[in-house]
mmCIF file of C-alpha atoms in Angstrom:
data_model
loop_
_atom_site.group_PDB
_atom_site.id
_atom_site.type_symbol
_atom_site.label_atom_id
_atom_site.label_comp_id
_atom_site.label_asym_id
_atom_site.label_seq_id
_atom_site.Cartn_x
_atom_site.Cartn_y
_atom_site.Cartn_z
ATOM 1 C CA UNK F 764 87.340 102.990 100.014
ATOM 2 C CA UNK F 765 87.364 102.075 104.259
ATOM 3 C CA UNK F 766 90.215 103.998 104.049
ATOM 4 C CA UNK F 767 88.575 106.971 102.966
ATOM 5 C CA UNK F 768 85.661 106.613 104.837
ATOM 6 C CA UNK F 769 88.023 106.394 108.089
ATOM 7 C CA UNK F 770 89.837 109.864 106.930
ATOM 8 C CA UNK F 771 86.205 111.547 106.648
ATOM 9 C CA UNK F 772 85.555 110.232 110.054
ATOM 10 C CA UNK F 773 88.501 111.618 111.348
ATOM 11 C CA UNK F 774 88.351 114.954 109.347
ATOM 12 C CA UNK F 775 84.512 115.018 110.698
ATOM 13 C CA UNK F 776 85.330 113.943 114.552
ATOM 14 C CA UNK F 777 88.531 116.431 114.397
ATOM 15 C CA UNK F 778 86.003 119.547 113.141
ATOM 16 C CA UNK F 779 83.128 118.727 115.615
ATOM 17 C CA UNK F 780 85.933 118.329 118.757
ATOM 18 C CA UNK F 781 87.574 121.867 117.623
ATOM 19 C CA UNK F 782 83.809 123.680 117.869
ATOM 20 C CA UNK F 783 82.599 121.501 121.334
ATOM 21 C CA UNK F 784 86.167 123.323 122.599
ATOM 22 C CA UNK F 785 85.069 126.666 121.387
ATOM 23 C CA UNK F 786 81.578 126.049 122.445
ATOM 24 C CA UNK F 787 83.270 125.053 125.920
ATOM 25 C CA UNK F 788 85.514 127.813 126.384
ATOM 26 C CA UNK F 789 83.611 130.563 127.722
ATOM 27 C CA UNK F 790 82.230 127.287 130.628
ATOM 28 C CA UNK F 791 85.903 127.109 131.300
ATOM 29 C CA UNK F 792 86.488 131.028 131.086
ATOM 30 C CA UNK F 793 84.225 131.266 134.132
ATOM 31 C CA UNK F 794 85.122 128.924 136.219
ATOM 32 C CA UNK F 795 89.107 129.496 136.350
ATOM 33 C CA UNK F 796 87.766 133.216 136.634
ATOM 34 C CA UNK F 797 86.213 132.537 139.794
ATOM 35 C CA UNK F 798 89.087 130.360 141.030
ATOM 36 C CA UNK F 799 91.337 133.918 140.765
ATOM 37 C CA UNK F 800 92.292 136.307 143.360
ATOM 38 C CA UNK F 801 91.414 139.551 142.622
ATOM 39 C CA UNK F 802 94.795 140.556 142.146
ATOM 40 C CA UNK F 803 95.237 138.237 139.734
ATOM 41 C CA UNK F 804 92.095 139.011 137.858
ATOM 42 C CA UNK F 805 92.753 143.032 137.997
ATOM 43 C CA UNK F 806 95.884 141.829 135.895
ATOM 44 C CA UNK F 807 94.337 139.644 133.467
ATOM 45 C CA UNK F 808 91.145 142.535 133.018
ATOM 46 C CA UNK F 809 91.725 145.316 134.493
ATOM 47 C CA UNK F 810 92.081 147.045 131.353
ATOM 48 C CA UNK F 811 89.042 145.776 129.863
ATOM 49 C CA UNK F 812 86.819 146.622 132.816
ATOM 50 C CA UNK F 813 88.196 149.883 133.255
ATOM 51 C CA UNK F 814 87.508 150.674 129.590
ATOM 52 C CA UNK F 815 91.504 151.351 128.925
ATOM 53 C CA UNK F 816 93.144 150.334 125.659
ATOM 54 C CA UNK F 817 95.150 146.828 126.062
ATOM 55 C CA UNK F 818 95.466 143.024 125.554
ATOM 56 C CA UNK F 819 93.853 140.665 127.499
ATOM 57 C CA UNK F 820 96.124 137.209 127.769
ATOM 58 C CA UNK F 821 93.706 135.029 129.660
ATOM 59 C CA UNK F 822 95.115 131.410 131.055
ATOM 60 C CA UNK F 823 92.205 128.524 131.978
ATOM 61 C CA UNK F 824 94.851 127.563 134.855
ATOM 62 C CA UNK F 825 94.294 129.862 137.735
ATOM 63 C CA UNK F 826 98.082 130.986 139.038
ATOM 64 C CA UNK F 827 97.013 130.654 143.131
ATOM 65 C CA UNK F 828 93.201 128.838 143.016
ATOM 66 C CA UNK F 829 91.105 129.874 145.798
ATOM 67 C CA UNK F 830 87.485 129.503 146.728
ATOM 68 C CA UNK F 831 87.293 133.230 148.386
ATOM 69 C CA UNK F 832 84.370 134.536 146.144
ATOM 70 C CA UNK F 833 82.259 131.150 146.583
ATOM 71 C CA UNK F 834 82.514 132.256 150.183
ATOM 72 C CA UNK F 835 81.806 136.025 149.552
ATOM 73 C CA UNK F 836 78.873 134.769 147.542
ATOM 74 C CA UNK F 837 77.523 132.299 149.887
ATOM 75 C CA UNK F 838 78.406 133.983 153.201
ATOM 76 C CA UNK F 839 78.710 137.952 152.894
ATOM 77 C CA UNK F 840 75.941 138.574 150.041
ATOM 78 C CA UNK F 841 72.737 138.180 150.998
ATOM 79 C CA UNK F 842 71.151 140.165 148.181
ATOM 80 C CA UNK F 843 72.251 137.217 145.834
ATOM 81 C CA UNK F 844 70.329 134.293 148.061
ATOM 82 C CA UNK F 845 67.323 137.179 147.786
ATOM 83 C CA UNK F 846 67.551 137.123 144.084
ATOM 84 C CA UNK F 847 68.135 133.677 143.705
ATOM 85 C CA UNK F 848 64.833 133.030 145.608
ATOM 86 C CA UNK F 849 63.163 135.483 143.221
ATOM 87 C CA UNK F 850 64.242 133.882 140.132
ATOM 88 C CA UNK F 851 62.752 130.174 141.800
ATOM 89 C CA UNK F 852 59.599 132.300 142.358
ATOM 90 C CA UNK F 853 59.445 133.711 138.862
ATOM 91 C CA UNK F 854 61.021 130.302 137.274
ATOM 92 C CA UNK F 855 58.474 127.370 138.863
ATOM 93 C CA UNK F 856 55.512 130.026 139.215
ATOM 94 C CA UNK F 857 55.688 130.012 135.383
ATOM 95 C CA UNK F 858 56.316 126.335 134.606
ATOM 96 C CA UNK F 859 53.600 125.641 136.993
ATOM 97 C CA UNK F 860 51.337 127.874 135.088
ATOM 98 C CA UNK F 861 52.494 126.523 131.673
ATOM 99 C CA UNK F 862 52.050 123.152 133.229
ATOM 100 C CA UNK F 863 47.889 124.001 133.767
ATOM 101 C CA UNK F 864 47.507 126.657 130.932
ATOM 102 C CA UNK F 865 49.555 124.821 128.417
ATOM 103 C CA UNK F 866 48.616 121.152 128.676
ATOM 104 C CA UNK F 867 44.629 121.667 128.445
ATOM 105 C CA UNK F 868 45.267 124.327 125.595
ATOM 106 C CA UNK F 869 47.044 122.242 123.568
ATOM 107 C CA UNK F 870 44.550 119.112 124.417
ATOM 108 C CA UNK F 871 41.766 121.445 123.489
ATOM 109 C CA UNK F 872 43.274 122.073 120.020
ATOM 110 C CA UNK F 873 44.456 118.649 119.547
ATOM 111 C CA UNK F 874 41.410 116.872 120.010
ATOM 112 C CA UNK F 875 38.791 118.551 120.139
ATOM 113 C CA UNK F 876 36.342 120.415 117.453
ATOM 114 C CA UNK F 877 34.743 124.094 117.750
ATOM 115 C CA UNK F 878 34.507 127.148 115.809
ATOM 116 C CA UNK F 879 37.211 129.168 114.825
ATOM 117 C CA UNK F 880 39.663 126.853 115.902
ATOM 118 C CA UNK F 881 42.251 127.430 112.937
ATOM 119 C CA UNK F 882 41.727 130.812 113.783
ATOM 120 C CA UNK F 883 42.585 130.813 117.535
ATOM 121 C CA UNK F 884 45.429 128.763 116.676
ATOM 122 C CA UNK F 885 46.624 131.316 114.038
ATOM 123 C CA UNK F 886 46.225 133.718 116.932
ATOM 124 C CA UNK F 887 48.552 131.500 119.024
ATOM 125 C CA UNK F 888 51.349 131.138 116.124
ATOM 126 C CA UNK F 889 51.460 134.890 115.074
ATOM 127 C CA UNK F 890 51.818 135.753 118.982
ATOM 128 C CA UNK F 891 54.593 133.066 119.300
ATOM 129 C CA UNK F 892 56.384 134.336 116.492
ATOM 130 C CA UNK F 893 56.176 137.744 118.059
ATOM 131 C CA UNK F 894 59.221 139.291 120.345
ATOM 132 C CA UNK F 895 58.831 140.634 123.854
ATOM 133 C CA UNK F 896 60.028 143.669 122.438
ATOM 134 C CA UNK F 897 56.816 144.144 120.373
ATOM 135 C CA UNK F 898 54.321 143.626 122.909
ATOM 136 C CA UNK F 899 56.373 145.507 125.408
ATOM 137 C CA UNK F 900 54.215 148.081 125.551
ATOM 138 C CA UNK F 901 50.735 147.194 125.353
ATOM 139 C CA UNK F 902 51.964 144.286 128.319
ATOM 140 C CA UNK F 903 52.915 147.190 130.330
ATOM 141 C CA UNK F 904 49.913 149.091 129.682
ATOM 142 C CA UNK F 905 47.444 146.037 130.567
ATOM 143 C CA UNK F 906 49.944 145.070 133.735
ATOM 144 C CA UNK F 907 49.778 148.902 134.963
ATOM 145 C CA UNK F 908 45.729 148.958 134.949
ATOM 146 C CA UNK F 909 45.803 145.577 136.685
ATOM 147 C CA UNK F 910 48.297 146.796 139.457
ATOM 148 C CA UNK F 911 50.669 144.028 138.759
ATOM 149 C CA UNK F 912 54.029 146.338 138.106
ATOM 150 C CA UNK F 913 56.758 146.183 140.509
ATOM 151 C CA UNK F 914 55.118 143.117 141.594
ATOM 152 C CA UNK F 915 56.953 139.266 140.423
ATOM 153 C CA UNK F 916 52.672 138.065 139.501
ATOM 154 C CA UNK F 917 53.098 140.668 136.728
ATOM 155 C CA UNK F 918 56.206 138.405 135.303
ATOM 156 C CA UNK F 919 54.987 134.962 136.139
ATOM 157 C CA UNK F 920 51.119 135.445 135.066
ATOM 158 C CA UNK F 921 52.425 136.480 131.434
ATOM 159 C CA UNK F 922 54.911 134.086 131.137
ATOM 160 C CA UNK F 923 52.028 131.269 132.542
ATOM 161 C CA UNK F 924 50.095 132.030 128.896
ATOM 162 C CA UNK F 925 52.599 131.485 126.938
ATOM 163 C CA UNK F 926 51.815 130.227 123.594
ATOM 164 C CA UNK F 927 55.106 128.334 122.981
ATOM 165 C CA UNK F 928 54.813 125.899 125.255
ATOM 166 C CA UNK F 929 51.147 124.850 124.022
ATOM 167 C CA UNK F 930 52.966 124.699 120.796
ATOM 168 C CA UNK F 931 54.935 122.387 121.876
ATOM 169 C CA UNK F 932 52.507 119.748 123.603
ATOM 170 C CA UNK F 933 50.017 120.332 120.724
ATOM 171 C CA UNK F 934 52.494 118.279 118.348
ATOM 172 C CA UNK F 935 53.150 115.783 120.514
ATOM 173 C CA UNK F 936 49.062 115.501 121.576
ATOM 174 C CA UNK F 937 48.121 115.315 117.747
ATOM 175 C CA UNK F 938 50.324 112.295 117.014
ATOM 176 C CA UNK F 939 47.688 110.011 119.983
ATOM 177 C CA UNK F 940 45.118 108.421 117.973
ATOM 178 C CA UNK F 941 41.541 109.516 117.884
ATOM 179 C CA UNK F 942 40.552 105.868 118.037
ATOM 180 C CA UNK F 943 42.041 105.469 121.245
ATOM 181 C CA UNK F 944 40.659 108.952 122.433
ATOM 182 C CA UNK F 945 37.021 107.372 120.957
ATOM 183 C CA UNK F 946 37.169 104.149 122.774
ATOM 184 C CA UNK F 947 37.911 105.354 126.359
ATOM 185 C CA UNK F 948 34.878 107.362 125.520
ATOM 186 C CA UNK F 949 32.622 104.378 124.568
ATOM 187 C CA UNK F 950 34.028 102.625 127.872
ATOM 188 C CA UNK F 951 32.717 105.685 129.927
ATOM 189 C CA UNK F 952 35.942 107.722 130.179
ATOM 190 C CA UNK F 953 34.894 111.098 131.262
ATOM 191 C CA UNK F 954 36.606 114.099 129.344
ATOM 192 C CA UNK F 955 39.208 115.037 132.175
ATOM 193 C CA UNK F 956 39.938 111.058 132.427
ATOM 194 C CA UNK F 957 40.573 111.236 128.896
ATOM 195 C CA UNK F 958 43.257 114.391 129.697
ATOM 196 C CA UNK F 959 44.880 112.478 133.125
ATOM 197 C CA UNK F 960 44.466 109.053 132.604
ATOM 198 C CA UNK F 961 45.543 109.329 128.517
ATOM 199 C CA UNK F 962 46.684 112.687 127.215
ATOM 200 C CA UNK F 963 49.111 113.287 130.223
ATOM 201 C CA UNK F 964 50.813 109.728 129.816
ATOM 202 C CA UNK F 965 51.167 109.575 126.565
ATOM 203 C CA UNK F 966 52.287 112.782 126.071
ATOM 204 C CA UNK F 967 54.755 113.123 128.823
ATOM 205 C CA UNK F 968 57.451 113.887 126.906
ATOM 206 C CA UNK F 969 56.070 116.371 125.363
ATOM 207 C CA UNK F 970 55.271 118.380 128.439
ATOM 208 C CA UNK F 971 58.567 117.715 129.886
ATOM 209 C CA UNK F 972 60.651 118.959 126.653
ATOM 210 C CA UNK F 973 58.083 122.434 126.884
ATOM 211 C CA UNK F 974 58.870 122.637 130.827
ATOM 212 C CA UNK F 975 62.629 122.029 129.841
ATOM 213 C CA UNK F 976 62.534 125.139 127.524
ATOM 214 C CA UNK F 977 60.602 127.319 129.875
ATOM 215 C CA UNK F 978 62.935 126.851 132.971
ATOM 216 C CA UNK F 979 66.004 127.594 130.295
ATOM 217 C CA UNK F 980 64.314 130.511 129.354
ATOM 218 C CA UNK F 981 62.990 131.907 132.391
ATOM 219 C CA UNK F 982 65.763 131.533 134.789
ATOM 220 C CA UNK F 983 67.644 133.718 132.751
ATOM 221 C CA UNK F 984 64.870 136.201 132.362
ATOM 222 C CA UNK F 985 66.104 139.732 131.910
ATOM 223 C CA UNK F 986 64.132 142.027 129.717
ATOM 224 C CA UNK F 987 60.741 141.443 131.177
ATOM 225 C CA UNK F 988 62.155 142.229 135.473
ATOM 226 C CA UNK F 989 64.199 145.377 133.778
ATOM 227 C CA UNK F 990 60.747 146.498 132.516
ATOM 228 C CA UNK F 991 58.171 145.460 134.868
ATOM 229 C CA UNK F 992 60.410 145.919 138.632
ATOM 230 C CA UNK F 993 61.545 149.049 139.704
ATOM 231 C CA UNK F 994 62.126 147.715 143.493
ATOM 232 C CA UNK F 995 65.564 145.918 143.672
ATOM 233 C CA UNK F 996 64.768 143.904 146.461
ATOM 234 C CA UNK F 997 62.440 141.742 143.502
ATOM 235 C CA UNK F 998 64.550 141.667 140.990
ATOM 236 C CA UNK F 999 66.019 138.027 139.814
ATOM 237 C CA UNK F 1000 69.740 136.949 139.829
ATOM 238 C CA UNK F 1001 69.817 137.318 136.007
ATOM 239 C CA UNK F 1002 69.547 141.074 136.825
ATOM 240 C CA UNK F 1003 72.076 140.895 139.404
ATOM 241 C CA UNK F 1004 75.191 139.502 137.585
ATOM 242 C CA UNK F 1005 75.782 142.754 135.413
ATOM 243 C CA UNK F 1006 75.834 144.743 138.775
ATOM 244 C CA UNK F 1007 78.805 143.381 139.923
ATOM 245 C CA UNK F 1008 81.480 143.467 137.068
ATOM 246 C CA UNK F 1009 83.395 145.960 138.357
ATOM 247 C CA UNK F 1010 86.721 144.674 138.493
ATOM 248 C CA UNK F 1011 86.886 145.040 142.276
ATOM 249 C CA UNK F 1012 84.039 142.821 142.118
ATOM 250 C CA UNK F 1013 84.688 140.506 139.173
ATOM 251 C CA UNK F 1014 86.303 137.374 141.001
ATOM 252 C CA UNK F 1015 82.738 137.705 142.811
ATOM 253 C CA UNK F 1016 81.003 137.927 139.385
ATOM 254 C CA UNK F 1017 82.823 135.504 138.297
ATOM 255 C CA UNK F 1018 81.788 132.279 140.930
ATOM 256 C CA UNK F 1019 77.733 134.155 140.891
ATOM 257 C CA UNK F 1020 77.850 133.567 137.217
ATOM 258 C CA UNK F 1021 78.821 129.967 137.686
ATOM 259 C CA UNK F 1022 76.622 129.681 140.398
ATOM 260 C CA UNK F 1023 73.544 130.451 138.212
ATOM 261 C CA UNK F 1024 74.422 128.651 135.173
ATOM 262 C CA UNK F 1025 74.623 125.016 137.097
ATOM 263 C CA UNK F 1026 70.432 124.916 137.643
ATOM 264 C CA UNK F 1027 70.495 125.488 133.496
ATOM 265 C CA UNK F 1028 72.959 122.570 133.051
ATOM 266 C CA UNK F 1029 71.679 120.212 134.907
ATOM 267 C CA UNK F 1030 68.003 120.624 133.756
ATOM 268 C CA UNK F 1031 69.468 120.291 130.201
ATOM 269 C CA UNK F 1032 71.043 117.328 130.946
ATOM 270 C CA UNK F 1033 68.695 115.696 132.615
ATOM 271 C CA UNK F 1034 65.880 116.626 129.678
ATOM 272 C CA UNK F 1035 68.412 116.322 127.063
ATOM 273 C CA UNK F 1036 66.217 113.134 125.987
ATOM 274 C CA UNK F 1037 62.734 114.654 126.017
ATOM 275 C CA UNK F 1038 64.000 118.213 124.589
ATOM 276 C CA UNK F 1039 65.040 116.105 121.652
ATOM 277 C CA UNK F 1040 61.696 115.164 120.948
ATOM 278 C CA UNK F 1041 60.616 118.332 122.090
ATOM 279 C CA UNK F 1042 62.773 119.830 119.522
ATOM 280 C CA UNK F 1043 61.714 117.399 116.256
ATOM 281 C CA UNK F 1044 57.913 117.568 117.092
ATOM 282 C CA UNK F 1045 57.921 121.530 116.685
ATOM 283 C CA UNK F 1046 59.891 121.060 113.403
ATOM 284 C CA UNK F 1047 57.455 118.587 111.847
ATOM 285 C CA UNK F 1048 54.780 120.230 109.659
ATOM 286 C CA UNK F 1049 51.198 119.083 109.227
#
């Protein structure tokens, strides 16, 4: 019977190890991509990017390894460091509204009692479940009146209300007891001490897990700038990858792709813990 249990562990560990290497390739893909020349590339792709018929044979070992397009990137582009900023802008303008918005909207419908409050959160669920693709239009009707097109305040102010996030916190601010909540205010605790000194501690990990989400999702925004910008020099760097895959261009596309994804990674990593939480809280029903 160990013996069969070991074999199932091996069968298991052997099926998870072949799908982390799949989910790993395309991570791999891009970096020995922007370790190529551009000769070398234009043999591995050129068919593909010029749209000819052909095989693509692909090695993760670059032939001749160079950092040229890191250079090109970080030296001879200056429209990337531009768009880089923007998507900082866009990315922490949000979070920091989400951070304000968020937390005292989920408090509010955690804790505290007023009419029509299973109706405004009904509200907040239906519009969560919505895509951007719905409210496209009636955001850029309401974003045209207010003068906020072609302007980075008509992505982040948007994104700042979003319900998800208050989602989020209001699963993890439900689970504090009201006791608790009730005593502080029988000691005197006023009702913002009540949200710094208690709501914000306790449910930390809440708002970290929702920030977590919101920087994966808004650094690689690319629906909403392709709507809302028409001038270039605003757009974010999500917007400025597909620009450059030409394939005189791709070792360059390459190293900017890699480049942008590292911010992502290492935010995921280092909220792996919280997004976790994040991740079972939303998933537990009342």
């Amino acid at each position: 019977m160990i013996h069969g249990r070991k074999i199932s562990k091996i069968i298991l560990l052997s099926i998870l190890g072949l799908f982390a290497v799949l989910a790993l390739y395309p991570v791999f893909f891009l970096i020995a991509g922007s370790l190529m020349g551009n000769d070398e590339l234009a043999g591995y792709l050129g068919a593909v990017v010029a749209g000819r018929e052909g095989y693509v044979d692909f090695p993760l070992l670059p032939g001749y390894p160079t950092l040229k397009h890191y250079v090109e990137i970080f030296l001879d582009s200056p429209e990337f460091f531009v768009m880089f900023w923007n998507s900082m802008k866009i990315t922490f303008g949000v979070l920091a509204g989400q951070l304000v918005v968020g937390t005292m909207a989920a408090w509010g419908f955690a804790k505290y009692h007023f009419p029509g409050k299973k109706a405004c959160f009904l509200i907040y669920m239906i519009l969560m479940l919505l895509p951007f693709q719905v409210l496209m239009l009636s955001d850029y009707l309401v974003l045209d009146q207010l003068k906020l097109t072609d302007n980075l305040w008509g992505i982040i102010l948007p994104g700042a209300f979003s319900t998800f996030p208050v989602f989020i916190m209001y699963r993890f601010f439900t689970e504090l007891p009201d006791s608790l909540v009730e005593s502080a205010r029988l000691d005197g605790a006023r009702e913002w001490q009540l949200f710094w000194y208690i709501a914000l501690p306790i449910g930390s990990s809440g708002v970290i897990a929702s920030m977590v989400l919101g920087f994966l999702e808004y650094w690689s925004l690319i629906e909403q700038p392709m709507t809302f910008l028409k001038n270039k020099s605003l757009l974010p760097l999500s917007v400025f990858l597909p620009d450059i895959t030409n394939i005189g261009r791709a070792g360059m596309a390459f190293a900017a792709s890699v480049v942008t994804f590292i911010p992502a990674v290492l935010v995921f990593l280092g909220g792996q813990d919280y997004l976790e939480q994040g991740i079972m809280a939303g998933a537990v029903k009342e």
